[in-house]
Coordinates of N, CA, C and O in Angstrom, one line a residue:
M1460 N 0.8 -1.2 0.0 CA 0.0 0.0 0.0 C 0.9 1.3 0.0 O 1.8 1.3 0.8
L1461 N 0.6 2.2 -0.8 CA 1.3 3.4 -0.9 C 0.9 4.5 0.1 O -0.3 4.5 0.5
R1462 N 1.8 5.2 0.7 CA 1.5 6.2 1.7 C 2.0 7.5 1.2 O 3.0 7.5 0.5
S1463 N 1.3 8.5 1.6 CA 1.7 9.9 1.2 C 3.0 10.2 1.9 O 3.3 9.6 3.0
V1464 N 3.7 11.3 1.5 CA 4.9 11.8 2.1 C 4.6 12.1 3.5 O 5.4 11.9 4.5
E1465 N 3.5 12.9 3.7 CA 3.1 13.3 5.1 C 3.0 12.1 6.0 O 3.5 12.1 7.2
Q1466 N 2.3 11.0 5.6 CA 2.1 9.9 6.5 C 3.4 9.2 6.8 O 3.7 8.8 7.9
T1467 N 4.3 9.1 5.8 CA 5.6 8.4 6.0 C 6.4 9.2 7.0 O 6.9 8.7 7.9
S1468 N 6.5 10.5 6.8 CA 7.4 11.3 7.7 C 6.8 11.4 9.1 O 7.5 11.4 10.1
A1469 N 5.5 11.4 9.2 CA 4.8 11.4 10.5 C 5.2 10.2 11.3 O 5.5 10.3 12.5
T1470 N 5.1 9.0 10.7 CA 5.4 7.8 11.5 C 6.9 7.6 11.8 O 7.3 7.1 12.7
E1471 N 7.7 8.1 10.7 CA 9.2 7.9 10.9 C 9.8 8.9 12.0 O 10.7 8.5 12.6
N1472 N 9.1 10.0 12.2 CA 9.7 10.9 13.2 C 9.1 10.7 14.6 O 9.3 11.4 15.5
G1473 N 8.3 9.7 14.8 CA 7.8 9.4 16.0 C 6.5 10.0 16.4 O 6.0 9.8 17.5
T1474 N 5.9 10.8 15.5 CA 4.6 11.4 15.7 C 3.4 10.4 15.6 O 3.5 9.6 14.7
D1475 N 2.5 10.4 16.5 CA 1.4 9.6 16.4 C 0.7 9.8 15.1 O 0.3 11.0 14.8
P1476 N 0.4 8.8 14.3 CA -0.3 9.0 13.0 C -1.6 9.7 13.2 O -2.2 10.4 12.3
R1477 N -2.3 9.4 14.3 CA -3.6 10.0 14.5 C -3.5 11.5 14.6 O -4.4 12.3 14.1
V1478 N -2.4 11.9 15.3 CA -2.2 13.4 15.5 C -1.8 14.0 14.2 O -2.3 15.1 13.9
A1479 N -1.1 13.3 13.3 CA -0.8 13.9 12.0 C -2.0 14.0 11.2 O -2.2 15.0 10.4
R1480 N -2.9 13.0 11.3 CA -4.2 13.1 10.5 C -5.1 14.2 11.1 O -5.7 14.9 10.3
L1481 N -5.1 14.4 12.4 CA -5.8 15.6 12.9 C -5.3 16.9 12.5 O -6.1 17.7 12.0
H1482 N -3.9 16.9 12.5 CA -3.4 18.2 12.0 C -3.7 18.5 10.5 O -4.1 19.6 10.2
A1483 N -3.6 17.4 9.7 CA -3.9 17.7 8.3 C -5.4 18.0 8.1 O -5.7 18.8 7.3
A1484 N -6.3 17.3 8.8 CA -7.8 17.6 8.7 C -8.1 19.0 9.1 O -8.9 19.7 8.4
V1485 N -7.5 19.4 10.2 CA -7.8 20.8 10.8 C -7.2 21.8 9.8 O -7.9 22.9 9.5
S1486 N -6.1 21.6 9.3 CA -5.5 22.5 8.3 C -6.3 22.7 7.0 O -6.6 23.8 6.6
R1487 N -6.9 21.6 6.5 CA -7.7 21.6 5.4 C -9.0 22.4 5.7 O -9.3 23.3 4.9
L1488 N -9.6 22.2 6.8 CA -10.8 22.9 7.1 C -10.6 24.4 7.3 O -11.3 25.3 6.9
R1489 N -9.5 24.8 8.0 CA -9.1 26.1 8.2 C -8.9 26.8 6.8 O -9.4 27.9 6.6
R1490 N -8.2 26.2 5.9 CA -8.0 26.8 4.6 C -9.3 26.9 3.8 O -9.5 28.0 3.3
E1491 N -10.2 25.9 3.9 CA -11.4 26.0 3.2 C -12.3 27.1 3.8 O -13.1 27.8 3.1
L1492 N -12.3 27.2 5.0 CA -13.1 28.2 5.8 C -12.6 29.6 5.5 O -13.4 30.5 5.2
A1493 N -11.3 29.8 5.4 CA -10.7 31.1 5.1 C -11.1 31.5 3.7 O -11.2 32.7 3.4
G1494 N -11.2 30.5 2.8 CA -11.5 30.8 1.4 C -12.9 30.9 1.1 O -13.3 31.3 0.0
H1495 N -13.8 30.6 2.1 CA -15.3 30.6 1.9 C -15.7 32.1 1.9 O -15.5 32.8 3.0
P1496 N -16.4 32.5 0.9 CA -16.7 34.0 0.8 C -17.8 34.5 1.7 O -17.8 35.6 2.1
A1497 N -18.7 33.6 2.1 CA -19.8 34.0 2.9 C -19.4 34.3 4.4 O -18.7 33.5 5.0
E1498 N -20.1 35.3 4.9 CA -19.8 35.6 6.3 C -21.1 35.0 7.0 O -22.2 35.0 6.5
F1499 N -20.9 34.4 8.2 CA -22.0 33.9 8.9 C -21.7 34.2 10.4 O -20.6 34.4 10.8
P1500 N -22.8 34.3 11.3 CA -22.6 34.8 12.6 C -21.6 34.1 13.5 O -21.0 34.7 14.3
D1501 N -21.5 32.8 13.3 CA -20.6 32.0 14.2 C -19.3 31.6 13.7 O -18.5 30.7 14.1
R1502 N -18.9 32.3 12.6 CA -17.6 32.0 11.9 C -16.4 32.1 12.9 O -15.5 31.3 12.8
A1503 N -16.4 33.2 13.7 CA -15.4 33.3 14.6 C -15.2 32.2 15.6 O -14.1 31.8 16.0
I1504 N -16.4 31.7 16.1 CA -16.3 30.5 17.0 C -15.7 29.3 16.3 O -14.8 28.7 16.8
A1505 N -16.0 29.0 15.0 CA -15.4 28.0 14.3 C -13.9 28.2 14.1 O -13.1 27.2 14.4
E1506 N -13.5 29.4 13.8 CA -12.1 29.7 13.6 C -11.3 29.5 15.0 O -10.2 29.0 15.0
D1507 N -12.0 30.0 16.1 CA -11.3 29.8 17.4 C -11.1 28.4 17.8 O -10.0 27.9 18.2
E1508 N -12.1 27.6 17.5 CA -12.1 26.2 17.9 C -11.1 25.4 17.0 O -10.5 24.5 17.4
L1509 N -11.1 25.8 15.7 CA -10.1 25.2 14.8 C -8.7 25.5 15.3 O -7.8 24.6 15.2
A1510 N -8.5 26.7 15.7 CA -7.1 27.1 16.3 C -6.8 26.2 17.5 O -5.7 25.9 17.7
A1511 N -7.9 26.0 18.3 CA -7.6 25.1 19.6 C -7.3 23.7 19.1 O -6.4 23.1 19.7
L1512 N -8.0 23.2 18.2 CA -7.6 21.8 17.6 C -6.2 21.8 17.0 O -5.4 20.8 17.3
A1513 N -5.8 22.9 16.3 CA -4.5 22.9 15.8 C -3.5 22.9 16.8 O -2.4 22.2 16.7
A1514 N -3.7 23.7 17.9 CA -2.8 23.7 19.0 C -2.6 22.4 19.7 O -1.6 22.0 20.1
M1515 N -3.7 21.7 19.8 CA -3.7 20.3 20.5 C -2.9 19.4 19.6 O -2.1 18.6 20.1
A1516 N -3.1 19.4 18.3 CA -2.3 18.6 17.4 C -0.9 18.9 17.4 O -0.1 18.0 17.5
A1517 N -0.6 20.2 17.5 CA 0.8 20.6 17.6 C 1.5 20.1 18.8 O 2.7 19.9 18.8
S1518 N 0.7 20.1 19.9 CA 1.3 19.7 21.2 C 1.6 18.2 21.2 O 2.4 17.7 21.9
G1519 N 1.0 17.4 20.3 CA 1.2 16.0 20.2 C 0.4 15.1 21.2 O 0.4 13.9 21.2
V1520 N -0.3 15.8 22.1 CA -1.0 15.1 23.2 C -2.4 15.7 23.3 O -2.7 16.4 24.3
P1521 N -3.3 15.5 22.3 CA -4.7 16.1 22.4 C -5.5 15.5 23.5 O -5.4 14.2 23.7
E1522 N -6.3 16.2 24.1 CA -7.2 15.8 25.1 C -8.6 15.5 24.4 O -9.2 16.3 23.8
V1523 N -9.0 14.2 24.5 CA -10.1 13.7 23.8 C -11.4 14.5 24.1 O -12.2 14.9 23.2
S1524 N -11.7 14.7 25.3 CA -12.9 15.4 25.7 C -12.9 16.8 25.2 O -13.9 17.4 24.7
R1525 N -11.7 17.5 25.2 CA -11.7 18.9 24.7 C -11.8 18.9 23.1 O -12.4 19.8 22.6
M1526 N -11.3 17.9 22.4 CA -11.4 17.8 21.0 C -12.9 17.6 20.6 O -13.3 18.3 19.7
R1527 N -13.5 16.8 21.4 CA -14.9 16.5 21.0 C -15.8 17.8 21.3 O -16.7 18.1 20.5
R1528 N -15.4 18.5 22.3 CA -16.1 19.8 22.6 C -15.9 20.8 21.5 O -16.9 21.4 20.9
S1529 N -14.7 20.8 21.0 CA -14.3 21.8 19.9 C -15.1 21.3 18.6 O -15.7 22.1 17.9
L1530 N -15.1 20.0 18.4 CA -15.8 19.5 17.2 C -17.3 19.9 17.2 O -17.9 20.3 16.3
L1531 N -17.9 19.7 18.4 CA -19.3 20.1 18.5 C -19.6 21.6 18.3 O -20.5 21.9 17.6
L1532 N -18.7 22.4 18.8 CA -18.8 23.9 18.5 C -18.6 24.2 17.1 O -19.3 25.0 16.5
I1533 N -17.6 23.5 16.4 CA -17.5 23.8 15.0 C -18.6 23.3 14.1 O -19.1 24.1 13.3
V1534 N -19.2 22.1 14.5 CA -20.4 21.6 13.7 C -21.5 22.6 13.9 O -22.2 22.9 13.0
G1535 N -21.7 23.0 15.1 CA -22.8 24.0 15.4 C -22.6 25.3 14.6 O -23.5 26.0 14.3
S1536 N -21.3 25.7 14.4 CA -21.0 27.0 13.9 C -21.2 26.9 12.3 O -21.6 27.8 11.6
I1537 N -20.6 25.9 11.7 CA -20.6 25.8 10.2 C -21.3 24.6 9.7 O -21.2 24.4 8.4
G1538 N -21.9 23.9 10.5 CA -22.6 22.6 10.0 C -23.6 22.9 8.8 O -23.8 21.9 8.0
S1539 N -24.1 24.0 8.7 CA -25.1 24.2 7.6 C -24.4 24.7 6.3 O -25.1 24.9 5.3
V1540 N -23.1 25.0 6.4 CA -22.5 25.4 5.2 C -22.0 24.2 4.4 O -21.0 23.6 4.7
S1541 N -22.8 23.8 3.5 CA -22.5 22.5 2.7 C -21.2 22.5 2.0 O -20.6 21.4 1.9
A1542 N -20.7 23.6 1.6 CA -19.4 23.7 0.9 C -18.3 23.2 1.8 O -17.2 22.8 1.3
L1543 N -18.5 23.3 3.1 CA -17.4 22.8 4.0 C -17.7 21.5 4.6 O -16.8 21.0 5.3
G1544 N -18.7 20.8 4.1 CA -19.0 19.5 4.6 C -18.0 18.4 4.6 O -17.8 17.7 5.5
A1545 N -17.4 18.3 3.4 CA -16.3 17.3 3.3 C -15.1 17.5 4.2 O -14.7 16.5 4.9
A1546 N -14.7 18.7 4.3 CA -13.6 19.0 5.2 C -13.9 18.9 6.6 O -13.2 18.4 7.5
L1547 N -15.2 19.2 7.0 CA -15.7 19.1 8.3 C -15.8 17.5 8.7 O -15.3 17.2 9.8
M1548 N -16.2 16.7 7.9 CA -16.2 15.3 8.1 C -14.8 14.7 8.2 O -14.6 13.8 9.0
G1549 N -13.8 15.3 7.6 CA -12.4 14.9 7.8 C -12.0 15.2 9.2 O -11.3 14.4 9.8
V1550 N -12.3 16.3 9.7 CA -11.9 16.6 11.2 C -12.7 15.7 12.1 O -12.1 15.1 13.0
R1551 N -14.0 15.4 11.8 CA -14.7 14.5 12.7 C -14.1 13.1 12.7 O -13.8 12.5 13.7
S1552 N -13.7 12.6 11.4 CA -13.0 11.3 11.3 C -11.7 11.3 12.1 O -11.4 10.2 12.8
A1553 N -11.0 12.4 12.1 CA -9.7 12.5 12.7 C -9.9 12.4 14.2 O -9.1 11.7 15.0
V1554 N -10.9 13.1 14.7 CA -11.2 13.1 16.2 C -11.6 11.7 16.6 O -11.2 11.3 17.6
D1555 N -12.4 11.1 15.7 CA -12.9 9.8 16.1 C -11.7 8.7 16.2 O -12.0 7.7 16.9
L1556 N -10.6 8.9 15.6 CA -9.5 8.0 15.7 C -9.0 7.9 17.1 O -8.4 6.9 17.5
F1557 N -9.3 8.9 17.9 CA -8.8 8.9 19.3 C -9.7 8.1 20.2 O -9.3 7.8 21.4
G1558 N -10.8 7.7 19.7 CA -11.8 6.8 20.5 C -12.4 7.4 21.7 O -12.2 8.7 21.9
E1559 N -13.0 6.6 22.5 CA -13.6 7.2 23.7 C -12.6 7.3 24.9 O -11.6 6.6 24.9
Q1560 N -13.0 8.2 25.8 CA -12.2 8.4 27.0 C -12.5 7.2 27.9 O -13.6 6.8 28.0
P1561 N -11.5 6.8 28.6 CA -11.8 5.7 29.7 C -12.8 6.3 30.7 O -12.7 7.4 31.1
G1562 N -13.8 5.5 30.9 CA -14.9 5.9 31.9 C -15.9 6.8 31.2 O -16.8 7.3 32.0
G1563 N -15.8 7.1 29.9 CA -16.7 8.0 29.3 C -17.9 7.2 28.8 O -18.0 6.1 29.1
P1564 N -18.8 8.0 28.2 CA -20.1 7.3 27.7 C -19.7 6.3 26.7 O -18.8 6.3 25.9
R1565 N -20.6 5.3 26.6 CA -20.4 4.1 25.7 C -21.5 4.1 24.7 O -22.6 4.5 24.9

């Protein structure tokens, strides 16, 4: 199976591949949101929460409950903007890679 350059370098330098995927997904959504021409009331909330997710990915040790909270706020902020749907699902999938917290809801 072929891997992208990002995936190869992420695993070779010791970075958790889930963190690398989160970083890539957040970066994509941030770029698409920045390029989206429409203004909407909760855009700043989405941008702030994407910045928080990017910081967690950069730290290499994201907190699952905080990631899920950010994801909910982002979905609530931009969920109705269909042009961002694919990128938003990418972030959701990346967050889901981290699984449930121990002792969390099942």
